Coordinates of C-alpha atoms in Angstrom, one line a residue:
Chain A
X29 CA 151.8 100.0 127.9
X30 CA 149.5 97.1 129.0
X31 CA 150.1 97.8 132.7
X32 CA 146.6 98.1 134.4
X33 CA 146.2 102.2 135.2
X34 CA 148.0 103.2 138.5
X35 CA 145.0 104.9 140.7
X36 CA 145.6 108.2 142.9
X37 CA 144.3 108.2 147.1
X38 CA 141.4 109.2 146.1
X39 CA 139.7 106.9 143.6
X40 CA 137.5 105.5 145.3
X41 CA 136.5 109.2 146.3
X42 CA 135.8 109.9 142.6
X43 CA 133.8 106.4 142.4
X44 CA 131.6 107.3 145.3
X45 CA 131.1 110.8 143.9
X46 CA 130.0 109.4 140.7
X47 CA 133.1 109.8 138.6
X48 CA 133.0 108.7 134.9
X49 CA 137.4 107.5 134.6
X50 CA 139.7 107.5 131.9
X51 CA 143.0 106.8 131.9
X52 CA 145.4 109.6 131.4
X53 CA 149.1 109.5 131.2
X54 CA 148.8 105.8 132.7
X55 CA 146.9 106.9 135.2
X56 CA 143.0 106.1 136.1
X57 CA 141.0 110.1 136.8
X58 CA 137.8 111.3 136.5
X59 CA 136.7 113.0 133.2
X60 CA 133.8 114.1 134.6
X61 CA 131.4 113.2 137.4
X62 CA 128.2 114.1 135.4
X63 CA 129.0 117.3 133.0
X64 CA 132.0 118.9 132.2
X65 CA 130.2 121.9 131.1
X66 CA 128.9 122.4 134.5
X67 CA 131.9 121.8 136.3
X68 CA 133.6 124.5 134.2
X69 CA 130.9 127.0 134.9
X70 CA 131.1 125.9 139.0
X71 CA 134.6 126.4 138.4
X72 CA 134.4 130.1 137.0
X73 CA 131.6 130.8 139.7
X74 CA 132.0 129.5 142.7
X75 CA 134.7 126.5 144.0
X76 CA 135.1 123.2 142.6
X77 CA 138.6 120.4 143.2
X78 CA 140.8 118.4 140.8
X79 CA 142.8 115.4 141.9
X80 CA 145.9 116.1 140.4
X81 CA 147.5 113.7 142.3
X82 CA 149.0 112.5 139.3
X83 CA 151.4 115.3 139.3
X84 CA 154.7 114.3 140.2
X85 CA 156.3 116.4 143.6
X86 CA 160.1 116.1 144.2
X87 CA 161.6 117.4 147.1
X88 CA 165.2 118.4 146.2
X89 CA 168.4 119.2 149.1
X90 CA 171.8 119.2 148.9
X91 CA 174.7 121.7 149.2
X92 CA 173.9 122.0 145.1
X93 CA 170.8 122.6 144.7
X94 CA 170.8 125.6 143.9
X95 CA 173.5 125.8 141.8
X96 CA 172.4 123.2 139.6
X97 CA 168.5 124.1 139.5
X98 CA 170.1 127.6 138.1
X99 CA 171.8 125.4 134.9
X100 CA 168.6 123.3 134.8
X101 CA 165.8 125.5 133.9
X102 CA 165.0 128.4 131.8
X103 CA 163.7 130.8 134.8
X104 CA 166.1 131.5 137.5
X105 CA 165.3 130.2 140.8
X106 CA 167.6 132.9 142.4
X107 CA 164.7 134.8 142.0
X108 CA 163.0 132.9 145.1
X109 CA 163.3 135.1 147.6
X110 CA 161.6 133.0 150.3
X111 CA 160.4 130.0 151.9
X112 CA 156.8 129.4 149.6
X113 CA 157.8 131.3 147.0
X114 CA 156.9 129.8 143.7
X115 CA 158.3 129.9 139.9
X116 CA 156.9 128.9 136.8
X117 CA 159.6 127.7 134.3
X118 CA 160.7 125.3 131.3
X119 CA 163.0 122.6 131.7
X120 CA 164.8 122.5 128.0
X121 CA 167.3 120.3 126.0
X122 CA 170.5 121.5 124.9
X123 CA 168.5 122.3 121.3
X124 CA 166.1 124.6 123.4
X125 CA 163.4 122.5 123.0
X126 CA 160.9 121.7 126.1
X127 CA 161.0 118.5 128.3
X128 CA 158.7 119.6 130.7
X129 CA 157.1 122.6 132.2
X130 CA 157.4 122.8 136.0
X131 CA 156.5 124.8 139.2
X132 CA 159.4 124.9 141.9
X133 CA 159.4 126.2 145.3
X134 CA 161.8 127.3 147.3
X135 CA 161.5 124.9 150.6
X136 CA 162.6 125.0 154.0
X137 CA 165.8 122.1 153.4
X138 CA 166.1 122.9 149.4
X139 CA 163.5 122.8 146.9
X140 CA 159.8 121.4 146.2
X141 CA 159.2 120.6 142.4
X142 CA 156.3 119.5 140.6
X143 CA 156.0 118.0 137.2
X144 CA 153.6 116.4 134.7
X145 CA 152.5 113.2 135.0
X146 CA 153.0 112.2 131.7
X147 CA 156.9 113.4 131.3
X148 CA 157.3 111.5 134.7
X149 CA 160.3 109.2 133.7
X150 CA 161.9 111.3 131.3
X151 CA 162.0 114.0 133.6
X152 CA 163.2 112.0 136.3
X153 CA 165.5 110.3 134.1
X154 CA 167.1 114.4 132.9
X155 CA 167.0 115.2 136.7
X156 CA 169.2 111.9 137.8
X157 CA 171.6 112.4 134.5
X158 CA 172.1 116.5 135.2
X159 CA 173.0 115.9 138.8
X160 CA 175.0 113.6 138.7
X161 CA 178.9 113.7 140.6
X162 CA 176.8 116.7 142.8
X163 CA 175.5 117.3 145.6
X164 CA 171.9 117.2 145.5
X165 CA 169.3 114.8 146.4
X166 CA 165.9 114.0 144.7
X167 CA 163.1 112.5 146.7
X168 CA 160.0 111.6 144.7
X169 CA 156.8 112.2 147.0
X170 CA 154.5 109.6 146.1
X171 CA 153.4 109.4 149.6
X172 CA 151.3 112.8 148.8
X173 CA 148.5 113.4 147.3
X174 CA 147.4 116.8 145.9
X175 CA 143.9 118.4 145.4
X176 CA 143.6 121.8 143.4
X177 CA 140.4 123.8 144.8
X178 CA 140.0 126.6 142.2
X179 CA 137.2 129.1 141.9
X180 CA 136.1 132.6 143.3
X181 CA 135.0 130.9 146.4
X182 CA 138.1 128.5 146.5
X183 CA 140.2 129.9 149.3
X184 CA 136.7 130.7 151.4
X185 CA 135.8 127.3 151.3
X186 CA 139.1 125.5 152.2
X187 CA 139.4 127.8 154.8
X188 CA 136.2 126.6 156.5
X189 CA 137.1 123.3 156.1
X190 CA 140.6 124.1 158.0
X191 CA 139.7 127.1 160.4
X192 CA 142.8 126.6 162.4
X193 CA 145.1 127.1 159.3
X194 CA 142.4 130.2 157.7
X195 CA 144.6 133.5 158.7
X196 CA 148.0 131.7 157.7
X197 CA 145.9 130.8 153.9
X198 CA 144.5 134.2 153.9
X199 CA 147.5 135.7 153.9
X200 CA 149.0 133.7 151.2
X201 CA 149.9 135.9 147.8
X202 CA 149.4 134.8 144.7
X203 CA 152.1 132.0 143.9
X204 CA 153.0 131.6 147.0
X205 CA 152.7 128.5 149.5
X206 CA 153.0 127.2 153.5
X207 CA 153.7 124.2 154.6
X208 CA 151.2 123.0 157.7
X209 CA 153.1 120.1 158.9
X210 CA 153.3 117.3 156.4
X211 CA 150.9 119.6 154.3
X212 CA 151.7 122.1 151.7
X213 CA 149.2 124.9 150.7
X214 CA 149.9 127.0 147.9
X215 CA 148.0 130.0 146.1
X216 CA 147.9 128.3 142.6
X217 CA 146.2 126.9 140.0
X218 CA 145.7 126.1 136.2
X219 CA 142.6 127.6 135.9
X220 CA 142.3 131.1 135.7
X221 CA 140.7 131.4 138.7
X222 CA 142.2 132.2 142.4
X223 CA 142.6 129.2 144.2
X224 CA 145.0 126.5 146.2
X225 CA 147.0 123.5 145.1
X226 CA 147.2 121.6 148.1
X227 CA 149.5 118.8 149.1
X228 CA 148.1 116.3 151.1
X229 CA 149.3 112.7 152.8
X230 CA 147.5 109.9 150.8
X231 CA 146.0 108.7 154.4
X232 CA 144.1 112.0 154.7
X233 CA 143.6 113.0 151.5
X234 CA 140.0 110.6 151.4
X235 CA 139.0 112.8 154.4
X236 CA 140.0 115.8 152.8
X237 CA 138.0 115.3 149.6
X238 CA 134.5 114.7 151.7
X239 CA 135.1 117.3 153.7
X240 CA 135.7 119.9 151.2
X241 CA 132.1 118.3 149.1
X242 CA 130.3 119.3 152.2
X243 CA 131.8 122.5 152.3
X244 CA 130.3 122.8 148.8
X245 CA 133.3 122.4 146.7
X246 CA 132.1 120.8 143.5
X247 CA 134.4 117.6 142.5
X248 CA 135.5 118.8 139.0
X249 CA 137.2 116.7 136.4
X250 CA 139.7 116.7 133.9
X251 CA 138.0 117.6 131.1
X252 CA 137.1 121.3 133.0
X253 CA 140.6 121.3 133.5
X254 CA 141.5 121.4 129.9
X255 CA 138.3 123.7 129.0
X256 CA 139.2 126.0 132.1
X257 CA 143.2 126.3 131.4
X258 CA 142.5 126.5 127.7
X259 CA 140.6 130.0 128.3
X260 CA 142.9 131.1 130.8
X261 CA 145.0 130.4 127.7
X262 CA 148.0 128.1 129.7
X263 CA 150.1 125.6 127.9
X264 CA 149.3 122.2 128.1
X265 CA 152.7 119.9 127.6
X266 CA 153.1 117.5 125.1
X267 CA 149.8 119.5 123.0
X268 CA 151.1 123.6 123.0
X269 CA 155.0 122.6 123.4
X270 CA 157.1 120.0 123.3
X271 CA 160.8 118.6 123.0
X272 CA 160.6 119.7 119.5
X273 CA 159.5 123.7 120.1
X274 CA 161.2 126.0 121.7
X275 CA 159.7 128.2 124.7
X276 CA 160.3 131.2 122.5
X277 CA 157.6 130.0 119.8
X278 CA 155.3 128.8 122.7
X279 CA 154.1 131.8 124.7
X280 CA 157.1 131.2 127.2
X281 CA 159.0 134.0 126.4
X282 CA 158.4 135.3 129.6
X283 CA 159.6 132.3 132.0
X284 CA 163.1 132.6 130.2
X285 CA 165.3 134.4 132.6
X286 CA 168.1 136.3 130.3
X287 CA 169.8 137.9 133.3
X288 CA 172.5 137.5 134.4
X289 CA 173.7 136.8 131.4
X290 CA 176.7 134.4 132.4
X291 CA 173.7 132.2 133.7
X292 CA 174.4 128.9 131.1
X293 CA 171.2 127.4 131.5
X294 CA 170.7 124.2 129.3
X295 CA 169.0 125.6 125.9
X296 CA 170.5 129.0 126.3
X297 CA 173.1 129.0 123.6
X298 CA 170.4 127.5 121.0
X299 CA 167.9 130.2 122.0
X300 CA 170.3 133.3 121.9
X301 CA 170.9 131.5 118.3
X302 CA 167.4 131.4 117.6
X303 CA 167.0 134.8 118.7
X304 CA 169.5 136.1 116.6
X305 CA 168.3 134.8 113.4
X306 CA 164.7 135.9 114.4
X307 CA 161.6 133.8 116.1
X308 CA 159.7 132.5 113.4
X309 CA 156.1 131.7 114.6
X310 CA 154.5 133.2 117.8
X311 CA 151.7 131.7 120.1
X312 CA 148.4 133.6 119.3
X313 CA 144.8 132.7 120.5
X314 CA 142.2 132.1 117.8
X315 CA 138.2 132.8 118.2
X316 CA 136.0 131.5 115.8
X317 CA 132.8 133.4 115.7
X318 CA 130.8 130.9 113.6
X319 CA 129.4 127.3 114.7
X320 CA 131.9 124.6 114.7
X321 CA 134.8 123.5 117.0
X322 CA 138.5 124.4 116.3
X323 CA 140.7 121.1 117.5
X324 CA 144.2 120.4 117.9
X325 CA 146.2 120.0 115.1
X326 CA 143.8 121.9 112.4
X327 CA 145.9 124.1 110.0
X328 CA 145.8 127.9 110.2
X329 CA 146.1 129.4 106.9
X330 CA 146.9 133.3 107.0
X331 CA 146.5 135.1 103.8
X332 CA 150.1 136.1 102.3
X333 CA 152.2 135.1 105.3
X334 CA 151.7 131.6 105.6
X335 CA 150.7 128.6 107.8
X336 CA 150.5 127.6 111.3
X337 CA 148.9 124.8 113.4
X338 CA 146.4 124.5 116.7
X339 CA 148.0 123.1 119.1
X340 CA 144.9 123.1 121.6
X341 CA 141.2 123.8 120.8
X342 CA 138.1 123.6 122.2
X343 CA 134.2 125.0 122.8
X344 CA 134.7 127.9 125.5
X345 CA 132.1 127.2 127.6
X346 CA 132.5 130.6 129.0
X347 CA 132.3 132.6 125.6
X348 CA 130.1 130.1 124.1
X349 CA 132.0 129.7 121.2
X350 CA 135.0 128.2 120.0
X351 CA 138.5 129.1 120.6
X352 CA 142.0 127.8 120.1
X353 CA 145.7 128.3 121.3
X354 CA 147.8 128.2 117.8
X355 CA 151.4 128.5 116.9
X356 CA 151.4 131.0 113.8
X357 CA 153.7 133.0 111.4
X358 CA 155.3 136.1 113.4
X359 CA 154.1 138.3 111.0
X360 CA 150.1 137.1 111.3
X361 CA 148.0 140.4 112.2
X362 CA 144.8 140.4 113.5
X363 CA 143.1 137.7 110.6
X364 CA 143.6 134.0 110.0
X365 CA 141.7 130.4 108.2
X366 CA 141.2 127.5 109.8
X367 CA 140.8 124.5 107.4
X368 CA 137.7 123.3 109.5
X369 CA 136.5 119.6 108.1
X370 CA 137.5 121.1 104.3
X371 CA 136.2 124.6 105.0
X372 CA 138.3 127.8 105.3
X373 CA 136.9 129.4 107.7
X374 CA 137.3 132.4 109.2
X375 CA 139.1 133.1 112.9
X376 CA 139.8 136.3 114.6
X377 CA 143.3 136.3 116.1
X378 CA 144.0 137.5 119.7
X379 CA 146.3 137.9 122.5
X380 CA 146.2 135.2 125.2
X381 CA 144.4 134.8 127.5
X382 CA 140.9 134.5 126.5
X383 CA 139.4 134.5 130.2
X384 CA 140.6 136.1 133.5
X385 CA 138.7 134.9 136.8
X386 CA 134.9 134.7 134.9
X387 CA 135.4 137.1 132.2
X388 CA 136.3 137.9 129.0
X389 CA 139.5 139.7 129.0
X390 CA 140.7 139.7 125.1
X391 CA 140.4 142.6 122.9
Chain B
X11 CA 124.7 103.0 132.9
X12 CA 123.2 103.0 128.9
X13 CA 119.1 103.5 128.5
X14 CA 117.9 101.2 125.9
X15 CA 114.5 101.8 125.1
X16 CA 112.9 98.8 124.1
X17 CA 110.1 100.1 121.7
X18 CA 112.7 101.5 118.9
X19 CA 115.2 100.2 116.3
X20 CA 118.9 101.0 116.4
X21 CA 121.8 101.2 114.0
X22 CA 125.6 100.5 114.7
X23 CA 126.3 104.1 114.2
X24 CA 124.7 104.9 117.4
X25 CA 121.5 106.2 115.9
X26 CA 118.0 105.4 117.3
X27 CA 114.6 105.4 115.1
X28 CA 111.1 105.6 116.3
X29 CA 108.2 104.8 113.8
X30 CA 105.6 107.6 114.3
X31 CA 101.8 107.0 114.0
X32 CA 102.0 109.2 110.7
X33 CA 104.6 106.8 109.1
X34 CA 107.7 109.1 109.3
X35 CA 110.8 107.9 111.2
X36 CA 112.1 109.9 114.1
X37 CA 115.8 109.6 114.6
X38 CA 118.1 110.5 117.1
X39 CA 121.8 109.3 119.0
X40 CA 121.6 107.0 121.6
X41 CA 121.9 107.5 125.3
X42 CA 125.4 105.9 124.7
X43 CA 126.3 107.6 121.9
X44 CA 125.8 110.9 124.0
X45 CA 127.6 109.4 127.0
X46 CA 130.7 108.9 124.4
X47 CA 130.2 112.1 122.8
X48 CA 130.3 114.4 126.4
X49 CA 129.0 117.4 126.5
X50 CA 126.9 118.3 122.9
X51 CA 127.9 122.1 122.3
X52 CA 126.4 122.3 118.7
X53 CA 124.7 119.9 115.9
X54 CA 124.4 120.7 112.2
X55 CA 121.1 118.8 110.9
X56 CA 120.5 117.6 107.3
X57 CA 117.8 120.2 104.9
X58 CA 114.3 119.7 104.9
X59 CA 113.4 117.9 101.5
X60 CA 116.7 116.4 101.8
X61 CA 116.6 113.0 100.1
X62 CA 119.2 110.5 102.0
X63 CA 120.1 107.1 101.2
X64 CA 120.7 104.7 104.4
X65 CA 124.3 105.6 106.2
X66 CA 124.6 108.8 104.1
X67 CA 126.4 111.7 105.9
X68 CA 123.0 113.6 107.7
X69 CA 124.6 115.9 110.1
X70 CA 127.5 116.7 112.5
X71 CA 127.6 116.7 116.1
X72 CA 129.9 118.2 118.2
X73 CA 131.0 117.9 121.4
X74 CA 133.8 119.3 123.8
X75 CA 135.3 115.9 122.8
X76 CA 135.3 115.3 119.7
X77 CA 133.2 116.3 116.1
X78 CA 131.2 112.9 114.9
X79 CA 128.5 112.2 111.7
X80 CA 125.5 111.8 111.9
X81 CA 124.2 108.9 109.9
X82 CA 120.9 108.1 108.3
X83 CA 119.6 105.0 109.2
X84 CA 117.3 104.5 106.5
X85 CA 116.7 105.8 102.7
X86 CA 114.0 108.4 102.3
X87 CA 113.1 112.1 102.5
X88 CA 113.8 114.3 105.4
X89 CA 110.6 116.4 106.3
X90 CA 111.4 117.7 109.7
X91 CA 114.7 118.6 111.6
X92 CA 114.6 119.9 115.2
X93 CA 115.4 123.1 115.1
X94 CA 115.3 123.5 119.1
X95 CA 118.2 121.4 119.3
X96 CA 120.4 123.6 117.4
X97 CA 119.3 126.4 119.9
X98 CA 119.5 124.0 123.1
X99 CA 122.4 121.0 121.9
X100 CA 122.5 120.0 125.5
X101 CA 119.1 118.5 125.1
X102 CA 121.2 115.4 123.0
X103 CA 122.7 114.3 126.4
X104 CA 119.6 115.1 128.9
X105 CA 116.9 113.7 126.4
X106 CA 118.5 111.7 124.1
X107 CA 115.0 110.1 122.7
X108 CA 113.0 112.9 123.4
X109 CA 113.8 116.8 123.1
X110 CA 117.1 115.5 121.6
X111 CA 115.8 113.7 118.5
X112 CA 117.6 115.3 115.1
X113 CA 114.9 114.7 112.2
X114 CA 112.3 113.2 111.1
X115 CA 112.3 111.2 107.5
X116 CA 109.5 109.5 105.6
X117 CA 111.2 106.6 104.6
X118 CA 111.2 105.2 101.0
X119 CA 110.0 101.6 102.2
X120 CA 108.8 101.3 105.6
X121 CA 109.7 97.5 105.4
X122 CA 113.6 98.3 105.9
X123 CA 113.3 99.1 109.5
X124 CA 112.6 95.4 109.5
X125 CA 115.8 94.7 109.2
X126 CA 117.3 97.2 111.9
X127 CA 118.4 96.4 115.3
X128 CA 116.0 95.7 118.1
X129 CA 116.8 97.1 121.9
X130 CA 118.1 93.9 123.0
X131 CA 120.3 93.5 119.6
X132 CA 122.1 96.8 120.3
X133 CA 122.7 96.4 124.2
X134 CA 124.5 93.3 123.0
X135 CA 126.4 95.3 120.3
X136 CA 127.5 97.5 123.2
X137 CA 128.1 95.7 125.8
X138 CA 125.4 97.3 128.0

């Protein structure tokens, strides 16, 4: 990897707006543009935008689309039952383990898709081999960018910004989405919050971005991202699941689609299997009530059952303390030991999520 | 971009030290050391009467980043820690060399911070 960072349509947006870059999945985005505390709190308070044009879209037609999208992933796209309509889902390997986690549409000519940035080529690669000798057709959107405006003031603000489009937006349910011409607007997000994920055309997505800052969106980077989906307590791929986990173990029991049951979706016979012989660990959220920071990768001791591991972890600045996403024993209650630094210490274990739009929602 | 105040000493570890009128040391991270760090959600400082010899272990600070020491930058005796920072860690990124210092140490020979970095020895060190 010694290829310079590839930069979204709006970096020199971030630049101007004060942006401190990293590179991320081979990509050149904004950490933060000053304090990623603060742009969490804006976030959870009022409206603030993530370039996530690093995101990969796919638009997907073909006679066999559908068909194959149904072997493809875990969740069942049958259940779109519209144009806009949007499902969550994994994308497994025949040993049930995750390639990628993925949002698909149902679109007016076939399907919209939209993957991480840092699975790009794999996923692309699975997409090409699983399709192959059908009838479908993947087009890879690079010619879009996309801008997530999250936050209780989110959808208010975007609709000032685009008046003419505000009744259509307004009327949008929660994961759902309209295209407006080359545009796609959808009621989103990764944050906890309400909010959009827009699609935009690279051209206009510079124009976009000013606009919305005037409309007092705060530009938010990615380290709010991870604080604000880690509270909301969402996966993050290649950290909370990977090839190597199955969805069962990673809190996405609920995106597998069972019925019908003659649906063979790829992973299906090795999580029936699984299944059968009994999940062994289960995703939990951890709160640590004393100072310190739990972080990925700490081991989770729990007295008499046995071990598990964080898989994300981080300072809630919600909460004001520290709280983690870990995969644990299935039989760990309501107590657990993080080996913090050396030091067992203590952690309260909880359903996820931790925060739902501003608040505290666990317990 | 990194503030360097010229008037102190530095250490590679990131640490800054300002000689008080009293003869203690003050010590803190550097504006670039915070700008690393990101966001300072807590710090754990060293025990008054603490006696530390130079790059010994002194404290923790953690950020939404990352957990990083805190070194000492020269031998001697802590007599003061800022207990305001503890209450208000933010105060390492906004004021790095001023609400944000960590402790204060009365050094066992006040001659060693001869040997410390100057302002314009650490900007080199870090590029700035």
């Amino acid at each position: 990897m010694t290829q310079a960072p590839r930069c979204t349509p709006l970096y020199q947006s971030h630049i101007d707006a004060g942006a401190k870059m990293v590179e991320f999945a081979g990509w050149s985005m904004p950490i933060h543009y000053g304090s990623q505390l603060k742009e969490h709190e804006i976030v959870r308070s009022d409206a603030g935008m993530f370039d996530v044009s690093h995101m990969v879209v796919l638009d997907i037609t073909g006679a066999d689309a559908r068909d194959w999208l149904r072997g493809l992933l875990a969740n069942d796209v049958a259940k779109l039952g519209f144009v806009g309509k949007a499902l969550y889902s994994g994308m497994l390997n025949e040993q049930g383990g995750v390639i990628d986690d993925l949002i698909v549409y149902l679109a007016e000519s076939g399907y919209r898709m939209v993957v991480n940035a840092g699975t790009r080529d794999k996923d692309i690669a699975w997409l090409k081999k699983t399709s192959e000798g059908r009838d479908v057709q993947l087009a890879v959107r690079d010619d879009l960018a996309m801008l997530a405006v999250q936050g209780p003031n989110a959808i208010d603000k975007v609709c000032a910004v685009k008046p003419d489009w505000a009744e259509q937006i307004r009327s949008l349910k929660v994961f759902q989405g309209l295209p407006f011409g080359d545009w796609f607007v959808a009621r989103t997000g990764y944050t906890g919050e309400d909010g959009l994920e827009i699609m935009v055309p690279a051209a206009e997505a510079p124009g976009f971005f000013t606009a919305l800052i005037a409309a007092g969106v705060a530009p938010t980077g990615l380290g709010a991202r991870d604080t604000l989906r880690l509270e909301a307590g969402m996966n993050l791929y290649g950290h909370d699941m990977d090839e190597g986990i199955s969805p069962l173990e990673a809190g996405m029991g609920w995106t597998v689609a069972w019925e019908p049951a003659d649906r063979d979706f790829i992973g299906r016979k090795a999580l029936e299997a699984e299944k059968a012989a009994g999940v062994a660990m289960k995703q939990v959220g951890l709160v640590m009530e004393s100072r310190g920071v739990l972080r990925e990768g700490m081991r989770v001791v729990v007295d008499g059952v046995g071990e598990g591991v964080i898989t994300s972890g981080t300072f809630s600045p919600t909460l004001k303390l520290s709280i983690a996403i870990a995969r644990v024993p299935k039989a760990t209650a309501d107590v657990a030991a993080v080996d913090l630094r050396g030091t067992l210490t203590p952690v309260r274990v909880v359903k996820l999520p931790f925060v739902r739009n501003g608040k505290k929602v666990y317990e | 971009m990194s503030q360097i105040p010229a008037e102190l000493k530095y250490v590679e570890s990131h640490e800054w030290l300002r000689l008080e009128a009293n003869g203690v040391v003050t010590v803190g991270i550097t504006h670039h050391a915070q700008e690393l760090l990101g966001d300072v959600v807590f710090v754990e400082l060293p025990k008054v009467g603490a006696v530390l010899a130079r790059d010994e272990q002194a404290g923790v600070v953690e950020s939404v980043k990352a957990a990083s020491d805190v070194y000492c930058p020269i031998a001697g005796e802590v007599v003061a820690v800022n207990e305001g920072l503890e209450a208000a860690p933010e105060q390492a990124n906004e004021e790095p060399y001023g609400e944000g210092w960590f402790f204060q140490i009365k050094p066992a020979n006040v001659a060693d911070l001869d040997g410390l970095w100057t302002a314009e020895q650490y900007a080199k060190e870090i590029g700035a």
